[in-house]
């Protein structure tokens, strides 16, 4: 089943064509890799999927009936449809505790009326307690429970990246976008991340799209890869197909990057 369908999507910034006429489909439950050299348009693609940018032209359909390009669709609305993300530069609230950071991730999921919150009605306490228990549960699964009261800024880099993923999962997404999750990680942490990504997909039954420069991670964990080059989709296929694709090899040769 198709979960995301992108048709003729383009985005320009003044004279810069960051994305040119991208069309692709992503199936439910897939782990997708989005690769390409710096400036290829990968983050712009994520920003369009999450409503941060408005496309210059083209369409994005989510679950095949909700268009997420119309002007009135704001990022929080898209989040409520079940698209959640992490950022290339970690965006945690550094002076807040680990558990507070996760609690913030629930905002689009748990709702009680203004009156409940102002007058502290029973429904308010019920949701707050449920939220807290869910947060503890997530932290336990991410091996961060013993650090729940630590300020985010005191965590190791790898822990901060995992905390960001835990926070994104708090919103109970159906599509999880990870922007360079392995950036700054050491080889051991990257190896653990590979298992974590697989485990997240199995446990939460979601679709994962990741932007990544670490080819070992991409080739190990992704079932399908899309390759962007200067704003154009130049190839799509399995890791095996991509590693043998001449156009991809050529696009990467400039940087002498090993594809597999
Ligand atoms: P990297 O791997 O370095 O993160 P990327 O593939 O994510 O690169 P983008 O960040 O999407 O690439 O950038 C694509 C192009 O669009 C680049 O030329 C970039 O300078 C440009 N661009 C992206 N965002 C903006 C913006 N807000 N204003 C102007 N130009 C932008």
PDB file of C-alpha atoms and ligand atoms in Angstrom:
ATOM      1  CA  UNK A   1       0.000   0.000   0.000  1.00  0.00           C
ATOM      2  CA  UNK A   2       1.307   3.429  -0.946  1.00  0.00           C
ATOM      3  CA  UNK A   3       1.765   5.721   2.043  1.00  0.00           C
ATOM      4  CA  UNK A   4       3.357   8.679   0.265  1.00  0.00           C
ATOM      5  CA  UNK A   5       2.964   9.681  -3.355  1.00  0.00           C
ATOM      6  CA  UNK A   6       4.965  12.607  -4.675  1.00  0.00           C
ATOM      7  CA  UNK A   7       4.138  13.933  -8.130  1.00  0.00           C
ATOM      8  CA  UNK A   8       6.212  16.433 -10.143  1.00  0.00           C
ATOM      9  CA  UNK A   9       7.428  18.151  -6.999  1.00  0.00           C
ATOM     10  CA  UNK A  10       9.652  21.193  -7.493  1.00  0.00           C
ATOM     11  CA  UNK A  11      11.055  23.804  -5.138  1.00  0.00           C
ATOM     12  CA  UNK A  12      13.001  26.911  -6.075  1.00  0.00           C
ATOM     13  CA  UNK A  13      14.632  29.507  -3.871  1.00  0.00           C
ATOM     14  CA  UNK A  14      14.935  32.545  -6.110  1.00  0.00           C
ATOM     15  CA  UNK A  15      17.114  31.317  -8.956  1.00  0.00           C
ATOM     16  CA  UNK A  16      18.168  28.096  -7.179  1.00  0.00           C
ATOM     17  CA  UNK A  17      16.205  25.035  -8.234  1.00  0.00           C
ATOM     18  CA  UNK A  18      16.609  22.898  -5.124  1.00  0.00           C
ATOM     19  CA  UNK A  19      14.230  20.183  -6.375  1.00  0.00           C
ATOM     20  CA  UNK A  20      13.202  19.569  -9.957  1.00  0.00           C
ATOM     21  CA  UNK A  21      10.148  17.572 -10.917  1.00  0.00           C
ATOM     22  CA  UNK A  22      10.467  14.766  -8.377  1.00  0.00           C
ATOM     23  CA  UNK A  23       7.978  11.897  -8.642  1.00  0.00           C
ATOM     24  CA  UNK A  24       8.152   8.874  -6.373  1.00  0.00           C
ATOM     25  CA  UNK A  25       6.056   6.510  -4.285  1.00  0.00           C
ATOM     26  CA  UNK A  26       6.783   4.988  -0.911  1.00  0.00           C
ATOM     27  CA  UNK A  27       5.036   1.910   0.433  1.00  0.00           C
ATOM     28  CA  UNK A  28       3.829   1.391   3.982  1.00  0.00           C
ATOM     29  CA  UNK A  29       6.386  -0.266   6.228  1.00  0.00           C
ATOM     30  CA  UNK A  30       9.430   0.312   4.013  1.00  0.00           C
ATOM     31  CA  UNK A  31      12.764   1.592   5.274  1.00  0.00           C
ATOM     32  CA  UNK A  32      13.827   4.102   2.633  1.00  0.00           C
ATOM     33  CA  UNK A  33      17.196   5.768   2.126  1.00  0.00           C
ATOM     34  CA  UNK A  34      17.542   9.186   0.565  1.00  0.00           C
ATOM     35  CA  UNK A  35      21.086   9.812  -0.592  1.00  0.00           C
ATOM     36  CA  UNK A  36      22.975  12.378  -2.635  1.00  0.00           C
ATOM     37  CA  UNK A  37      25.851  14.790  -2.328  1.00  0.00           C
ATOM     38  CA  UNK A  38      25.679  17.998  -0.322  1.00  0.00           C
ATOM     39  CA  UNK A  39      23.119  20.365  -1.805  1.00  0.00           C
ATOM     40  CA  UNK A  40      21.313  17.588  -3.709  1.00  0.00           C
ATOM     41  CA  UNK A  41      17.960  18.638  -2.232  1.00  0.00           C
ATOM     42  CA  UNK A  42      17.427  15.954   0.427  1.00  0.00           C
ATOM     43  CA  UNK A  43      16.611  18.241   3.364  1.00  0.00           C
ATOM     44  CA  UNK A  44      14.459  20.428   1.126  1.00  0.00           C
ATOM     45  CA  UNK A  45      12.473  17.271   0.331  1.00  0.00           C
ATOM     46  CA  UNK A  46      11.942  16.598   4.071  1.00  0.00           C
ATOM     47  CA  UNK A  47      10.959  20.239   4.602  1.00  0.00           C
ATOM     48  CA  UNK A  48       8.326  19.914   1.880  1.00  0.00           C
ATOM     49  CA  UNK A  49       6.998  16.642   3.330  1.00  0.00           C
ATOM     50  CA  UNK A  50       6.589  18.249   6.747  1.00  0.00           C
ATOM     51  CA  UNK A  51       5.064  21.516   5.534  1.00  0.00           C
ATOM     52  CA  UNK A  52       8.016  23.706   6.515  1.00  0.00           C
ATOM     53  CA  UNK A  53       8.301  24.767   2.871  1.00  0.00           C
ATOM     54  CA  UNK A  54       5.579  25.163   0.313  1.00  0.00           C
ATOM     55  CA  UNK A  55       6.328  23.558  -3.066  1.00  0.00           C
ATOM     56  CA  UNK A  56       6.837  25.770  -6.089  1.00  0.00           C
ATOM     57  CA  UNK A  57       4.826  23.174  -8.007  1.00  0.00           C
ATOM     58  CA  UNK A  58       3.753  19.564  -7.690  1.00  0.00           C
ATOM     59  CA  UNK A  59       1.891  17.515  -5.151  1.00  0.00           C
ATOM     60  CA  UNK A  60       2.402  15.304  -2.151  1.00  0.00           C
ATOM     61  CA  UNK A  61      -0.325  12.863  -1.221  1.00  0.00           C
ATOM     62  CA  UNK A  62      -0.320  11.110   2.083  1.00  0.00           C
ATOM     63  CA  UNK A  63      -2.367   7.906   2.425  1.00  0.00           C
ATOM     64  CA  UNK A  64      -3.558   8.751  -1.077  1.00  0.00           C
ATOM     65  CA  UNK A  65      -6.304  11.085   0.049  1.00  0.00           C
ATOM     66  CA  UNK A  66      -4.752  13.904   2.029  1.00  0.00           C
ATOM     67  CA  UNK A  67      -2.846  16.450  -0.012  1.00  0.00           C
ATOM     68  CA  UNK A  68      -0.202  18.039   2.122  1.00  0.00           C
ATOM     69  CA  UNK A  69       0.736  20.820  -0.205  1.00  0.00           C
ATOM     70  CA  UNK A  70      -2.276  23.081   0.078  1.00  0.00           C
ATOM     71  CA  UNK A  71      -1.499  26.428   1.624  1.00  0.00           C
ATOM     72  CA  UNK A  72      -3.658  25.931   4.698  1.00  0.00           C
ATOM     73  CA  UNK A  73      -1.870  22.773   5.779  1.00  0.00           C
ATOM     74  CA  UNK A  74       0.546  23.782   8.496  1.00  0.00           C
ATOM     75  CA  UNK A  75       3.340  21.666   9.987  1.00  0.00           C
ATOM     76  CA  UNK A  76       1.326  20.839  13.146  1.00  0.00           C
ATOM     77  CA  UNK A  77      -1.536  19.548  10.980  1.00  0.00           C
ATOM     78  CA  UNK A  78       0.829  17.353   8.995  1.00  0.00           C
ATOM     79  CA  UNK A  79       2.280  16.070  12.269  1.00  0.00           C
ATOM     80  CA  UNK A  80      -1.236  15.149  13.355  1.00  0.00           C
ATOM     81  CA  UNK A  81      -1.566  13.034  10.187  1.00  0.00           C
ATOM     82  CA  UNK A  82       1.330  10.997  11.511  1.00  0.00           C
ATOM     83  CA  UNK A  83       4.527  12.385   9.976  1.00  0.00           C
ATOM     84  CA  UNK A  84       7.284  13.016  12.484  1.00  0.00           C
ATOM     85  CA  UNK A  85      10.922  13.903  12.033  1.00  0.00           C
ATOM     86  CA  UNK A  86      14.347  14.458  13.517  1.00  0.00           C
ATOM     87  CA  UNK A  87      16.760  17.148  12.356  1.00  0.00           C
ATOM     88  CA  UNK A  88      20.261  17.169  10.882  1.00  0.00           C
ATOM     89  CA  UNK A  89      21.400  19.458  13.700  1.00  0.00           C
ATOM     90  CA  UNK A  90      19.984  18.002  16.880  1.00  0.00           C
ATOM     91  CA  UNK A  91      17.075  20.142  18.070  1.00  0.00           C
ATOM     92  CA  UNK A  92      16.526  19.198  21.681  1.00  0.00           C
ATOM     93  CA  UNK A  93      15.639  21.605  24.459  1.00  0.00           C
ATOM     94  CA  UNK A  94      19.132  21.452  25.897  1.00  0.00           C
ATOM     95  CA  UNK A  95      18.301  22.859  29.335  1.00  0.00           C
ATOM     96  CA  UNK A  96      15.272  20.654  29.802  1.00  0.00           C
ATOM     97  CA  UNK A  97      15.452  17.141  31.195  1.00  0.00           C
ATOM     98  CA  UNK A  98      15.409  14.020  29.068  1.00  0.00           C
ATOM     99  CA  UNK A  99      11.834  13.159  30.084  1.00  0.00           C
ATOM    100  CA  UNK A 100      10.600  16.715  29.533  1.00  0.00           C
ATOM    101  CA  UNK A 101      11.951  16.555  25.985  1.00  0.00           C
ATOM    102  CA  UNK A 102       9.996  13.358  25.329  1.00  0.00           C
ATOM    103  CA  UNK A 103       6.841  14.801  26.931  1.00  0.00           C
ATOM    104  CA  UNK A 104       6.960  17.680  24.447  1.00  0.00           C
ATOM    105  CA  UNK A 105       6.754  15.145  21.621  1.00  0.00           C
ATOM    106  CA  UNK A 106       3.250  14.123  22.703  1.00  0.00           C
ATOM    107  CA  UNK A 107       1.700  17.503  21.986  1.00  0.00           C
ATOM    108  CA  UNK A 108      -0.095  16.542  18.797  1.00  0.00           C
ATOM    109  CA  UNK A 109      -1.408  13.309  20.277  1.00  0.00           C
ATOM    110  CA  UNK A 110      -2.878  14.049  23.664  1.00  0.00           C
ATOM    111  CA  UNK A 111      -5.662  16.551  23.778  1.00  0.00           C
ATOM    112  CA  UNK A 112      -7.845  17.896  26.489  1.00  0.00           C
ATOM    113  CA  UNK A 113      -9.955  21.006  26.390  1.00  0.00           C
ATOM    114  CA  UNK A 114      -8.742  24.365  27.590  1.00  0.00           C
ATOM    115  CA  UNK A 115     -11.248  24.188  30.452  1.00  0.00           C
ATOM    116  CA  UNK A 116      -9.749  20.854  31.599  1.00  0.00           C
ATOM    117  CA  UNK A 117      -6.293  22.390  31.690  1.00  0.00           C
ATOM    118  CA  UNK A 118      -7.315  25.676  33.349  1.00  0.00           C
ATOM    119  CA  UNK A 119      -9.585  24.128  35.971  1.00  0.00           C
ATOM    120  CA  UNK A 120      -7.459  21.014  36.357  1.00  0.00           C
ATOM    121  CA  UNK A 121     -10.391  18.684  35.682  1.00  0.00           C
ATOM    122  CA  UNK A 122      -9.923  14.893  36.116  1.00  0.00           C
ATOM    123  CA  UNK A 123      -9.480  14.428  32.346  1.00  0.00           C
ATOM    124  CA  UNK A 124      -6.429  16.722  32.516  1.00  0.00           C
ATOM    125  CA  UNK A 125      -4.735  14.582  35.183  1.00  0.00           C
ATOM    126  CA  UNK A 126      -5.695  11.396  33.371  1.00  0.00           C
ATOM    127  CA  UNK A 127      -4.007  12.534  30.142  1.00  0.00           C
ATOM    128  CA  UNK A 128      -0.993  13.930  31.972  1.00  0.00           C
ATOM    129  CA  UNK A 129      -0.465  10.640  33.805  1.00  0.00           C
ATOM    130  CA  UNK A 130      -0.916   8.616  30.643  1.00  0.00           C
ATOM    131  CA  UNK A 131       1.567  10.852  28.834  1.00  0.00           C
ATOM    132  CA  UNK A 132       4.134  10.478  31.605  1.00  0.00           C
ATOM    133  CA  UNK A 133       3.808   6.691  31.621  1.00  0.00           C
ATOM    134  CA  UNK A 134       4.183   6.554  27.836  1.00  0.00           C
ATOM    135  CA  UNK A 135       7.302   8.727  28.099  1.00  0.00           C
ATOM    136  CA  UNK A 136       8.819   6.403  30.723  1.00  0.00           C
ATOM    137  CA  UNK A 137       8.052   3.476  28.498  1.00  0.00           C
ATOM    138  CA  UNK A 138       9.790   5.049  25.506  1.00  0.00           C
ATOM    139  CA  UNK A 139      12.843   5.978  27.585  1.00  0.00           C
ATOM    140  CA  UNK A 140      13.099   2.416  28.820  1.00  0.00           C
ATOM    141  CA  UNK A 141      13.032   1.109  25.251  1.00  0.00           C
ATOM    142  CA  UNK A 142      15.741   3.584  24.261  1.00  0.00           C
ATOM    143  CA  UNK A 143      17.931   2.750  27.263  1.00  0.00           C
ATOM    144  CA  UNK A 144      17.584   6.280  28.590  1.00  0.00           C
ATOM    145  CA  UNK A 145      15.437   5.616  31.661  1.00  0.00           C
ATOM    146  CA  UNK A 146      18.282   6.028  34.152  1.00  0.00           C
ATOM    147  CA  UNK A 147      19.019   9.449  32.611  1.00  0.00           C
ATOM    148  CA  UNK A 148      15.419  10.720  32.617  1.00  0.00           C
ATOM    149  CA  UNK A 149      16.148  13.669  34.947  1.00  0.00           C
ATOM    150  CA  UNK A 150      19.467  14.601  33.325  1.00  0.00           C
ATOM    151  CA  UNK A 151      19.535  17.779  31.234  1.00  0.00           C
ATOM    152  CA  UNK A 152      19.595  16.957  27.524  1.00  0.00           C
ATOM    153  CA  UNK A 153      22.835  18.911  27.076  1.00  0.00           C
ATOM    154  CA  UNK A 154      24.671  16.538  29.444  1.00  0.00           C
ATOM    155  CA  UNK A 155      23.976  13.454  27.324  1.00  0.00           C
ATOM    156  CA  UNK A 156      26.536  11.963  24.974  1.00  0.00           C
ATOM    157  CA  UNK A 157      26.059  12.766  21.310  1.00  0.00           C
ATOM    158  CA  UNK A 158      24.714   9.281  20.529  1.00  0.00           C
ATOM    159  CA  UNK A 159      22.234   9.497  23.448  1.00  0.00           C
ATOM    160  CA  UNK A 160      21.048  12.912  22.232  1.00  0.00           C
ATOM    161  CA  UNK A 161      20.393  11.526  18.751  1.00  0.00           C
ATOM    162  CA  UNK A 162      18.453   8.601  20.243  1.00  0.00           C
ATOM    163  CA  UNK A 163      16.498  10.959  22.505  1.00  0.00           C
ATOM    164  CA  UNK A 164      15.475  12.963  19.449  1.00  0.00           C
ATOM    165  CA  UNK A 165      14.172   9.775  17.824  1.00  0.00           C
ATOM    166  CA  UNK A 166      12.310   8.841  21.045  1.00  0.00           C
ATOM    167  CA  UNK A 167      10.690  12.290  21.074  1.00  0.00           C
ATOM    168  CA  UNK A 168       9.653  11.927  17.425  1.00  0.00           C
ATOM    169  CA  UNK A 169       8.085   8.559  18.251  1.00  0.00           C
ATOM    170  CA  UNK A 170       6.067  10.052  21.111  1.00  0.00           C
ATOM    171  CA  UNK A 171       3.764  11.583  18.502  1.00  0.00           C
ATOM    172  CA  UNK A 172       3.027   7.997  17.367  1.00  0.00           C
ATOM    173  CA  UNK A 173       3.907   8.674  13.739  1.00  0.00           C
ATOM    174  CA  UNK A 174       3.077   6.440  10.826  1.00  0.00           C
ATOM    175  CA  UNK A 175       5.956   7.902   8.837  1.00  0.00           C
ATOM    176  CA  UNK A 176       9.224   8.734  10.577  1.00  0.00           C
ATOM    177  CA  UNK A 177      11.754  10.987   8.827  1.00  0.00           C
ATOM    178  CA  UNK A 178      15.336  10.800  10.108  1.00  0.00           C
ATOM    179  CA  UNK A 179      17.734  13.490   8.848  1.00  0.00           C
ATOM    180  CA  UNK A 180      21.285  12.133   9.091  1.00  0.00           C
ATOM    181  CA  UNK A 181      20.707  10.041  12.229  1.00  0.00           C
ATOM    182  CA  UNK A 182      24.287   8.710  12.202  1.00  0.00           C
ATOM    183  CA  UNK A 183      25.981  12.110  11.855  1.00  0.00           C
ATOM    184  CA  UNK A 184      28.653  12.461  14.538  1.00  0.00           C
ATOM    185  CA  UNK A 185      28.251   8.905  15.778  1.00  0.00           C
ATOM    186  CA  UNK A 186      31.182   6.571  16.261  1.00  0.00           C
ATOM    187  CA  UNK A 187      31.215   3.217  14.383  1.00  0.00           C
ATOM    188  CA  UNK A 188      29.811   1.358  17.403  1.00  0.00           C
ATOM    189  CA  UNK A 189      26.952   3.800  17.836  1.00  0.00           C
ATOM    190  CA  UNK A 190      26.211   3.595  14.100  1.00  0.00           C
ATOM    191  CA  UNK A 191      26.067  -0.193  14.334  1.00  0.00           C
ATOM    192  CA  UNK A 192      23.634   0.036  17.247  1.00  0.00           C
ATOM    193  CA  UNK A 193      21.589   2.568  15.293  1.00  0.00           C
ATOM    194  CA  UNK A 194      21.174   0.036  12.466  1.00  0.00           C
ATOM    195  CA  UNK A 195      19.505  -2.433  14.850  1.00  0.00           C
ATOM    196  CA  UNK A 196      17.519   0.363  16.505  1.00  0.00           C
ATOM    197  CA  UNK A 197      16.043   1.506  13.168  1.00  0.00           C
ATOM    198  CA  UNK A 198      14.988  -2.050  12.301  1.00  0.00           C
ATOM    199  CA  UNK A 199      13.556  -2.516  15.786  1.00  0.00           C
ATOM    200  CA  UNK A 200      11.567   0.746  15.543  1.00  0.00           C
ATOM    201  CA  UNK A 201      10.004  -0.327  12.248  1.00  0.00           C
ATOM    202  CA  UNK A 202       9.003  -3.745  13.641  1.00  0.00           C
ATOM    203  CA  UNK A 203       7.799  -2.454  17.014  1.00  0.00           C
ATOM    204  CA  UNK A 204       5.862   0.585  15.852  1.00  0.00           C
ATOM    205  CA  UNK A 205       4.800  -0.705  12.442  1.00  0.00           C
ATOM    206  CA  UNK A 206       5.775   2.453  10.592  1.00  0.00           C
ATOM    207  CA  UNK A 207       7.496   3.659   7.459  1.00  0.00           C
ATOM    208  CA  UNK A 208      10.965   5.157   7.885  1.00  0.00           C
ATOM    209  CA  UNK A 209      12.696   7.522   5.458  1.00  0.00           C
ATOM    210  CA  UNK A 210      16.251   8.436   6.284  1.00  0.00           C
ATOM    211  CA  UNK A 211      18.719  10.875   4.804  1.00  0.00           C
ATOM    212  CA  UNK A 212      22.208   9.611   5.404  1.00  0.00           C
ATOM    213  CA  UNK A 213      25.768  10.048   4.188  1.00  0.00           C
ATOM    214  CA  UNK A 214      27.017   6.921   5.982  1.00  0.00           C
ATOM    215  CA  UNK A 215      26.732   4.398   3.172  1.00  0.00           C
ATOM    216  CA  UNK A 216      27.316   1.366   5.422  1.00  0.00           C
ATOM    217  CA  UNK A 217      24.187   2.300   7.394  1.00  0.00           C
ATOM    218  CA  UNK A 218      22.145   2.985   4.259  1.00  0.00           C
ATOM    219  CA  UNK A 219      23.188  -0.223   2.521  1.00  0.00           C
ATOM    220  CA  UNK A 220      22.576  -2.306   5.658  1.00  0.00           C
ATOM    221  CA  UNK A 221      19.246  -1.010   6.788  1.00  0.00           C
ATOM    222  CA  UNK A 222      17.383   0.380   3.749  1.00  0.00           C
ATOM    223  CA  UNK A 223      15.235  -1.764   1.509  1.00  0.00           C
ATOM    224  CA  UNK A 224      14.931   0.882  -1.153  1.00  0.00           C
ATOM    225  CA  UNK A 225      17.084   3.886  -1.981  1.00  0.00           C
ATOM    226  CA  UNK A 226      16.337   7.115  -3.856  1.00  0.00           C
ATOM    227  CA  UNK A 227      19.326   9.032  -5.193  1.00  0.00           C
ATOM    228  CA  UNK A 228      19.130  12.794  -5.645  1.00  0.00           C
ATOM    229  CA  UNK A 229      21.664  14.731  -7.671  1.00  0.00           C
ATOM    230  CA  UNK A 230      21.434  18.526  -8.038  1.00  0.00           C
ATOM    231  CA  UNK A 231      17.714  18.485  -7.262  1.00  0.00           C
ATOM    232  CA  UNK A 232      16.888  15.601  -9.641  1.00  0.00           C
ATOM    233  CA  UNK A 233      15.958  12.021  -8.794  1.00  0.00           C
ATOM    234  CA  UNK A 234      18.580  10.100 -10.760  1.00  0.00           C
ATOM    235  CA  UNK A 235      17.973   6.564  -9.515  1.00  0.00           C
ATOM    236  CA  UNK A 236      15.825   4.375  -7.312  1.00  0.00           C
ATOM    237  CA  UNK A 237      16.208   0.731  -6.376  1.00  0.00           C
ATOM    238  CA  UNK A 238      17.434  -1.821  -3.877  1.00  0.00           C
ATOM    239  CA  UNK A 239      20.859  -1.294  -2.268  1.00  0.00           C
ATOM    240  CA  UNK A 240      22.269  -3.856  -4.667  1.00  0.00           C
ATOM    241  CA  UNK A 241      20.812  -2.117  -7.727  1.00  0.00           C
ATOM    242  CA  UNK A 242      21.959   1.302  -6.530  1.00  0.00           C
ATOM    243  CA  UNK A 243      25.505   0.163  -5.835  1.00  0.00           C
ATOM    244  CA  UNK A 244      25.754  -1.032  -9.466  1.00  0.00           C
ATOM    245  CA  UNK A 245      23.981   1.927 -11.053  1.00  0.00           C
ATOM    246  CA  UNK A 246      26.370   3.702 -13.419  1.00  0.00           C
ATOM    247  CA  UNK A 247      24.698   7.091 -13.135  1.00  0.00           C
ATOM    248  CA  UNK A 248      24.963   6.906  -9.347  1.00  0.00           C
ATOM    249  CA  UNK A 249      28.571   5.806  -9.427  1.00  0.00           C
ATOM    250  CA  UNK A 250      29.356   8.692 -11.785  1.00  0.00           C
ATOM    251  CA  UNK A 251      27.551  11.224  -9.591  1.00  0.00           C
ATOM    252  CA  UNK A 252      29.537  10.059  -6.574  1.00  0.00           C
ATOM    253  CA  UNK A 253      32.937   9.700  -8.249  1.00  0.00           C
ATOM    254  CA  UNK A 254      33.590  13.413  -7.958  1.00  0.00           C
ATOM    255  CA  UNK A 255      33.831  13.009  -4.184  1.00  0.00           C
ATOM    256  CA  UNK A 256      35.469   9.565  -4.357  1.00  0.00           C
ATOM    257  CA  UNK A 257      32.757   8.232  -2.126  1.00  0.00           C
ATOM    258  CA  UNK A 258      32.485   4.476  -1.878  1.00  0.00           C
ATOM    259  CA  UNK A 259      28.936   3.408  -2.511  1.00  0.00           C
ATOM    260  CA  UNK A 260      29.154   0.057  -0.831  1.00  0.00           C
TER     261      UNK A 260
HETATM  262  P1  LIG B   1      23.218  18.379   2.691  1.00  0.00           P
HETATM  263  O1  LIG B   1      23.555  16.944   2.487  1.00  0.00           O
HETATM  264  O2  LIG B   1      24.411  19.276   2.664  1.00  0.00           O
HETATM  265  O3  LIG B   1      22.330  18.627   3.878  1.00  0.00           O
HETATM  266  P2  LIG B   1      20.885  18.519   0.950  1.00  0.00           P
HETATM  267  O4  LIG B   1      20.883  17.458  -0.077  1.00  0.00           O
HETATM  268  O5  LIG B   1      20.035  18.327   2.146  1.00  0.00           O
HETATM  269  O6  LIG B   1      22.388  18.849   1.379  1.00  0.00           O
HETATM  270  P3  LIG B   1      19.422  20.975   0.638  1.00  0.00           P
HETATM  271  O7  LIG B   1      19.758  21.490   2.004  1.00  0.00           O
HETATM  272  O8  LIG B   1      18.067  20.471   0.416  1.00  0.00           O
HETATM  273  O9  LIG B   1      20.477  19.865   0.206  1.00  0.00           O
HETATM  274  O10 LIG B   1      19.763  22.144  -0.405  1.00  0.00           O
HETATM  275  C1  LIG B   1      19.476  22.057  -1.793  1.00  0.00           C
HETATM  276  C2  LIG B   1      19.787  23.378  -2.434  1.00  0.00           C
HETATM  277  O11 LIG B   1      18.823  24.351  -2.038  1.00  0.00           O
HETATM  278  C3  LIG B   1      21.155  23.966  -2.050  1.00  0.00           C
HETATM  279  O12 LIG B   1      21.672  24.639  -3.167  1.00  0.00           O
HETATM  280  C4  LIG B   1      20.801  24.936  -0.949  1.00  0.00           C
HETATM  281  O13 LIG B   1      21.753  25.965  -0.862  1.00  0.00           O
HETATM  282  C5  LIG B   1      19.446  25.442  -1.387  1.00  0.00           C
HETATM  283  N1  LIG B   1      18.578  25.849  -0.263  1.00  0.00           N
HETATM  284  C6  LIG B   1      18.051  25.013   0.674  1.00  0.00           C
HETATM  285  N2  LIG B   1      17.292  25.718   1.542  1.00  0.00           N
HETATM  286  C7  LIG B   1      17.341  27.015   1.134  1.00  0.00           C
HETATM  287  C8  LIG B   1      16.760  28.237   1.602  1.00  0.00           C
HETATM  288  N3  LIG B   1      15.970  28.252   2.676  1.00  0.00           N
HETATM  289  N4  LIG B   1      17.047  29.370   0.933  1.00  0.00           N
HETATM  290  C9  LIG B   1      17.841  29.367  -0.166  1.00  0.00           C
HETATM  291  N5  LIG B   1      18.409  28.256  -0.669  1.00  0.00           N
HETATM  292  C10 LIG B   1      18.173  27.096  -0.030  1.00  0.00           C
END
